[in-house]
mmCIF file of C-alpha atoms in Angstrom:
data_model
loop_
_atom_site.group_PDB
_atom_site.id
_atom_site.type_symbol
_atom_site.label_atom_id
_atom_site.label_comp_id
_atom_site.label_asym_id
_atom_site.label_seq_id
_atom_site.Cartn_x
_atom_site.Cartn_y
_atom_site.Cartn_z
ATOM 1 C CA MET A 1 0.176 -0.077 -0.011
ATOM 2 C CA SER A 2 1.278 3.308 -0.987
ATOM 3 C CA VAL A 3 2.252 5.512 2.163
ATOM 4 C CA LEU A 4 1.803 8.894 0.085
ATOM 5 C CA PRO A 5 -1.465 9.527 1.441
ATOM 6 C CA LEU A 6 -0.612 9.425 5.166
ATOM 7 C CA VAL A 7 2.294 11.585 4.322
ATOM 8 C CA PHE A 8 0.121 14.145 3.045
ATOM 9 C CA THR A 9 -2.187 14.040 5.804
ATOM 10 C CA SER A 10 0.449 13.785 8.520
ATOM 11 C CA GLY A 11 2.457 17.088 6.815
ATOM 12 C CA TRP A 12 -0.705 19.108 6.694
ATOM 13 C CA ALA A 13 -1.546 18.100 10.645
ATOM 14 C CA SER A 14 1.973 18.953 11.373
ATOM 15 C CA GLY A 15 1.514 22.233 10.146
ATOM 16 C CA ILE A 16 -1.137 22.863 12.351
ATOM 17 C CA ASN A 17 0.018 21.186 15.683
ATOM 18 C CA ALA A 18 3.199 18.786 14.859
ATOM 19 C CA TYR A 19 3.400 17.818 18.495
ATOM 20 C CA ALA A 20 -0.241 16.407 18.195
ATOM 21 C CA VAL A 21 0.737 14.358 15.368
ATOM 22 C CA VAL A 22 4.156 13.065 16.741
ATOM 23 C CA LEU A 23 2.036 11.689 19.774
ATOM 24 C CA LEU A 24 -0.572 10.284 18.051
ATOM 25 C CA LEU A 25 1.149 8.464 15.410
ATOM 26 C CA GLY A 26 3.217 7.252 18.476
ATOM 27 C CA VAL A 27 0.272 5.650 20.608
ATOM 28 C CA PHE A 28 -1.234 4.262 17.569
ATOM 29 C CA GLY A 29 1.991 2.483 16.911
ATOM 30 C CA ALA A 30 2.470 1.530 20.357
ATOM 31 C CA THR A 31 -0.906 0.000 20.810
ATOM 32 C CA GLY A 32 -0.774 -2.112 17.635
ATOM 33 C CA LEU A 33 -3.620 0.277 15.904
ATOM 34 C CA THR A 34 -1.272 0.292 12.922
ATOM 35 C CA ASP A 35 2.132 -1.038 11.431
ATOM 36 C CA GLU A 36 2.787 1.742 9.728
ATOM 37 C CA VAL A 37 4.560 4.179 12.422
ATOM 38 C CA PRO A 38 7.933 3.535 12.914
ATOM 39 C CA ALA A 39 9.727 2.413 16.489
ATOM 40 C CA SER A 40 11.280 5.765 16.621
ATOM 41 C CA LEU A 41 7.996 7.326 17.272
ATOM 42 C CA GLN A 42 7.029 4.489 19.435
ATOM 43 C CA ARG A 43 9.546 5.151 22.001
ATOM 44 C CA THR A 44 8.293 6.548 25.479
ATOM 45 C CA ASP A 45 11.130 9.387 25.631
ATOM 46 C CA VAL A 46 9.681 10.727 22.300
ATOM 47 C CA LEU A 47 5.605 10.100 23.530
ATOM 48 C CA VAL A 48 6.428 12.144 26.879
ATOM 49 C CA VAL A 49 8.377 15.188 25.460
ATOM 50 C CA ALA A 50 5.292 15.129 22.548
ATOM 51 C CA GLY A 51 2.868 15.194 24.964
ATOM 52 C CA VAL A 52 4.635 17.643 27.205
ATOM 53 C CA LEU A 53 5.176 20.347 23.997
ATOM 54 C CA PHE A 54 1.653 19.359 22.958
ATOM 55 C CA LEU A 55 0.024 20.416 26.552
ATOM 56 C CA CYS A 56 2.202 23.831 26.056
ATOM 57 C CA GLU A 57 0.919 24.482 22.732
ATOM 58 C CA ALA A 58 -2.798 23.855 23.859
ATOM 59 C CA VAL A 59 -2.308 26.613 26.775
ATOM 60 C CA ALA A 60 -0.174 28.966 24.232
ATOM 61 C CA ASP A 61 -2.462 28.483 20.976
ATOM 62 C CA LYS A 62 -5.449 29.994 22.920
ATOM 63 C CA ILE A 63 -3.924 33.240 24.159
ATOM 64 C CA PRO A 64 -4.546 36.195 21.696
ATOM 65 C CA TYR A 65 -0.394 37.511 20.655
ATOM 66 C CA VAL A 66 1.166 34.476 22.668
ATOM 67 C CA ASP A 67 -0.573 32.397 19.996
ATOM 68 C CA SER A 68 1.222 34.341 17.106
ATOM 69 C CA ALA A 69 4.690 34.650 18.990
ATOM 70 C CA TRP A 70 4.532 30.581 19.050
ATOM 71 C CA ASP A 71 3.264 30.376 15.324
ATOM 72 C CA ALA A 72 6.768 32.402 14.560
ATOM 73 C CA VAL A 73 8.910 30.117 16.640
ATOM 74 C CA HIS A 74 7.172 27.223 14.914
ATOM 75 C CA THR A 75 7.778 28.289 11.419
ATOM 76 C CA VAL A 76 10.845 26.331 11.132
ATOM 77 C CA ILE A 77 9.818 23.560 13.690
ATOM 78 C CA ARG A 78 6.435 22.416 11.965
ATOM 79 C CA PRO A 79 7.698 22.484 8.333
ATOM 80 C CA VAL A 80 10.655 20.051 9.740
ATOM 81 C CA SER A 81 8.935 17.762 11.852
ATOM 82 C CA GLY A 82 6.412 17.138 8.703
ATOM 83 C CA ALA A 83 9.402 16.402 6.750
ATOM 84 C CA VAL A 84 10.555 14.077 9.483
ATOM 85 C CA VAL A 85 7.887 12.033 10.060
ATOM 86 C CA GLY A 86 6.962 11.942 6.322
ATOM 87 C CA ALA A 87 10.546 10.572 6.034
ATOM 88 C CA LEU A 88 10.050 8.015 8.710
ATOM 89 C CA LEU A 89 6.602 7.101 7.798
ATOM 90 C CA ALA A 90 8.551 6.159 4.168
ATOM 91 C CA GLY A 91 11.433 4.336 5.326
ATOM 92 C CA GLN A 92 8.740 2.008 7.279
ATOM 93 C CA ASN A 93 6.690 1.400 4.435
ATOM 94 C CA GLY A 94 9.121 1.280 1.370
ATOM 95 C CA SER A 95 7.262 2.513 -1.190
ATOM 96 C CA LEU A 96 7.641 5.982 -1.296
ATOM 97 C CA PRO A 97 11.487 7.237 -1.432
ATOM 98 C CA ASP A 98 12.498 9.165 2.039
ATOM 99 C CA LEU A 99 13.624 12.372 0.574
ATOM 100 C CA ALA A 100 10.437 12.418 -1.697
ATOM 101 C CA ALA A 101 8.173 11.981 1.338
ATOM 102 C CA GLY A 102 10.378 14.488 3.264
ATOM 103 C CA ALA A 103 9.960 17.060 0.955
ATOM 104 C CA LEU A 104 6.041 16.370 0.746
ATOM 105 C CA GLY A 105 5.598 16.353 4.509
ATOM 106 C CA GLY A 106 7.557 19.344 4.910
ATOM 107 C CA SER A 107 6.000 21.474 2.068
ATOM 108 C CA THR A 108 2.451 20.357 3.225
ATOM 109 C CA ALA A 109 3.100 21.424 6.980
ATOM 110 C CA LEU A 110 4.633 24.763 5.766
ATOM 111 C CA ALA A 111 1.742 25.626 3.465
ATOM 112 C CA SER A 112 -0.582 24.525 6.611
ATOM 113 C CA HIS A 113 1.276 26.396 8.889
ATOM 114 C CA PHE A 114 1.126 29.580 7.100
ATOM 115 C CA VAL A 115 -2.636 29.304 6.852
ATOM 116 C CA LYS A 116 -2.898 28.776 10.749
ATOM 117 C CA ALA A 117 -0.334 31.563 11.309
ATOM 118 C CA GLY A 118 -2.160 34.089 9.198
ATOM 119 C CA THR A 119 -5.279 32.998 10.057
ATOM 120 C CA ARG A 120 -4.369 33.540 13.786
ATOM 121 C CA MET A 121 -3.068 37.099 12.959
ATOM 122 C CA ALA A 122 -6.323 38.167 11.487
ATOM 123 C CA ILE A 123 -7.960 36.862 14.519
ATOM 124 C CA ASN A 124 -5.806 38.901 16.602
ATOM 125 C CA THR A 125 -6.957 42.062 15.156
ATOM 126 C CA SER A 126 -9.867 41.516 17.344
ATOM 127 C CA PRO A 127 -9.662 42.653 21.016
ATOM 128 C CA GLU A 128 -11.956 39.566 22.392
ATOM 129 C CA PRO A 129 -10.238 36.352 23.495
ATOM 130 C CA PHE A 130 -13.142 33.548 22.606
ATOM 131 C CA THR A 131 -12.625 33.273 18.848
ATOM 132 C CA ASN A 132 -8.466 32.261 19.821
ATOM 133 C CA ILE A 133 -10.177 29.746 22.133
ATOM 134 C CA VAL A 134 -12.853 28.543 19.776
ATOM 135 C CA MET A 135 -10.191 28.236 16.864
ATOM 136 C CA SER A 136 -7.543 26.591 18.898
ATOM 137 C CA THR A 137 -9.858 23.966 19.899
ATOM 138 C CA ALA A 138 -11.133 23.327 16.559
ATOM 139 C CA GLU A 139 -7.939 23.034 15.063
ATOM 140 C CA ASP A 140 -6.865 20.186 17.951
ATOM 141 C CA LEU A 141 -10.222 18.495 17.284
ATOM 142 C CA GLY A 142 -9.416 18.619 13.793
ATOM 143 C CA VAL A 143 -6.062 17.171 13.592
ATOM 144 C CA GLY A 144 -6.856 14.810 15.951
ATOM 145 C CA GLY A 145 -9.985 13.309 13.811
ATOM 146 C CA ILE A 146 -8.199 13.713 10.634
ATOM 147 C CA VAL A 147 -5.068 11.761 11.619
ATOM 148 C CA THR A 148 -7.406 9.280 13.265
ATOM 149 C CA PHE A 149 -8.957 8.551 10.025
ATOM 150 C CA ALA A 150 -6.156 8.226 8.520
ATOM 151 C CA MET A 151 -5.363 5.352 10.356
ATOM 152 C CA PHE A 152 -8.245 3.507 8.929
ATOM 153 C CA ASN A 153 -8.921 5.046 5.655
ATOM 154 C CA PRO A 154 -5.674 7.402 4.514
ATOM 155 C CA GLN A 155 -7.157 8.408 0.792
ATOM 156 C CA ALA A 156 -10.163 9.983 2.183
ATOM 157 C CA ALA A 157 -8.165 11.758 5.074
ATOM 158 C CA ALA A 158 -5.768 12.749 2.482
ATOM 159 C CA VAL A 159 -8.746 14.307 0.432
ATOM 160 C CA ILE A 160 -10.134 15.684 3.530
ATOM 161 C CA ALA A 161 -6.700 17.327 4.121
ATOM 162 C CA GLY A 162 -6.186 18.581 0.906
ATOM 163 C CA VAL A 163 -9.556 20.161 0.635
ATOM 164 C CA LEU A 164 -9.289 21.963 4.100
ATOM 165 C CA LEU A 165 -5.321 23.064 2.700
ATOM 166 C CA LEU A 166 -7.097 24.843 -0.269
ATOM 167 C CA ILE A 167 -9.967 26.494 1.524
ATOM 168 C CA GLY A 168 -7.462 27.721 4.159
ATOM 169 C CA LEU A 169 -5.117 29.153 1.500
ATOM 170 C CA VAL A 170 -8.020 31.091 -0.049
ATOM 171 C CA LEU A 171 -9.434 32.188 3.444
ATOM 172 C CA LEU A 172 -5.884 33.424 4.123
ATOM 173 C CA VAL A 173 -5.880 35.607 0.749
ATOM 174 C CA TYR A 174 -8.961 37.138 1.939
ATOM 175 C CA LEU A 175 -8.341 37.586 5.236
ATOM 176 C CA TRP A 176 -4.916 39.058 4.612
ATOM 177 C CA THR A 177 -6.780 41.778 1.972
ATOM 178 C CA ARG A 178 -9.233 42.755 5.098
ATOM 179 C CA ILE A 179 -6.592 43.003 7.438
ATOM 180 C CA ARG A 180 -4.096 45.294 5.218
ATOM 181 C CA ARG A 181 -7.364 47.338 4.072
ATOM 182 C CA PHE A 182 -8.169 47.718 7.697
ATOM 183 C CA LEU A 183 -4.370 49.049 8.762
ATOM 184 C CA ARG A 184 -4.711 51.504 5.835
ATOM 185 C CA ARG A 185 -8.058 52.761 7.161
ATOM 186 C CA ARG A 186 -6.589 53.006 10.557
ATOM 187 C CA ALA A 187 -3.331 54.797 9.320
ATOM 188 C CA GLN A 188 -5.461 57.187 7.669
ATOM 189 C CA ARG A 189 -7.673 57.906 10.368
ATOM 190 C CA ARG A 190 -4.422 58.943 12.491
ATOM 191 C CA GLU A 191 -3.041 61.457 9.851
ATOM 192 C CA GLU A 192 -6.357 63.134 9.656
ATOM 193 C CA LYS A 193 -6.542 63.106 13.635
ATOM 194 C CA ARG A 194 -3.093 64.694 13.535
ATOM 195 C CA LEU A 195 -3.353 67.105 10.795
ATOM 196 C CA ALA A 196 -6.642 68.642 12.488
ATOM 197 C CA ALA A 197 -4.606 68.899 15.735
ATOM 198 C CA LEU A 198 -2.476 70.957 13.647
ATOM 199 C CA GLU A 199 -4.777 73.051 12.504
ATOM 200 C CA GLY A 200 -6.499 73.569 15.502
ATOM 201 C CA ILE A 201 -3.341 75.010 17.150
ATOM 202 C CA GLY A 202 -3.049 77.330 14.625
ATOM 203 C CA PRO A 203 -0.251 80.093 14.067
ATOM 204 C CA PRO A 204 0.913 81.819 16.919
ATOM 205 C CA PRO A 205 -0.677 85.101 17.849
ATOM 206 C CA ARG A 206 1.325 88.356 16.524
#
């Protein structure tokens, strides 16, 4: 069986929450749910570290502006994780060259990371924190659900991940357009207020 759909799905999920992907795959492999997961991801120390970092991300990802700082730090970590997981899955299966799998997993993770980070920056233009919590929870549930589904039907899971990635990219373009428009309007209002204040002062009396 080709491991390509699983590599793509794990890459997409790694761009959103790399630690959840490592944790889930490791648990699935250790419990015997699948034999597609290499032993290196099933090690106890790997699972413990992934679990601790997953909990850290679960908290940081729900706090406005902290989530964007966390995303910035993980701009390298998530694609690298997607590439490594992809290469390991390919090495375990043997139906796809490790280098190709790493490139696919890493590039897919990078694309979904940009969607996640850009969407979160757009959300942070609103002062209320509830949208961040809802979005973060939905991302965690989505990653968990699709990675789990990929264990039973990798082709269908890959299609879902691909559709979500495409929708996310389109949404990102739309949101960034609105953000730029909002920033231009805010800068224009500040300039108008500055000019009005200067006019209000007027020339000094003679």
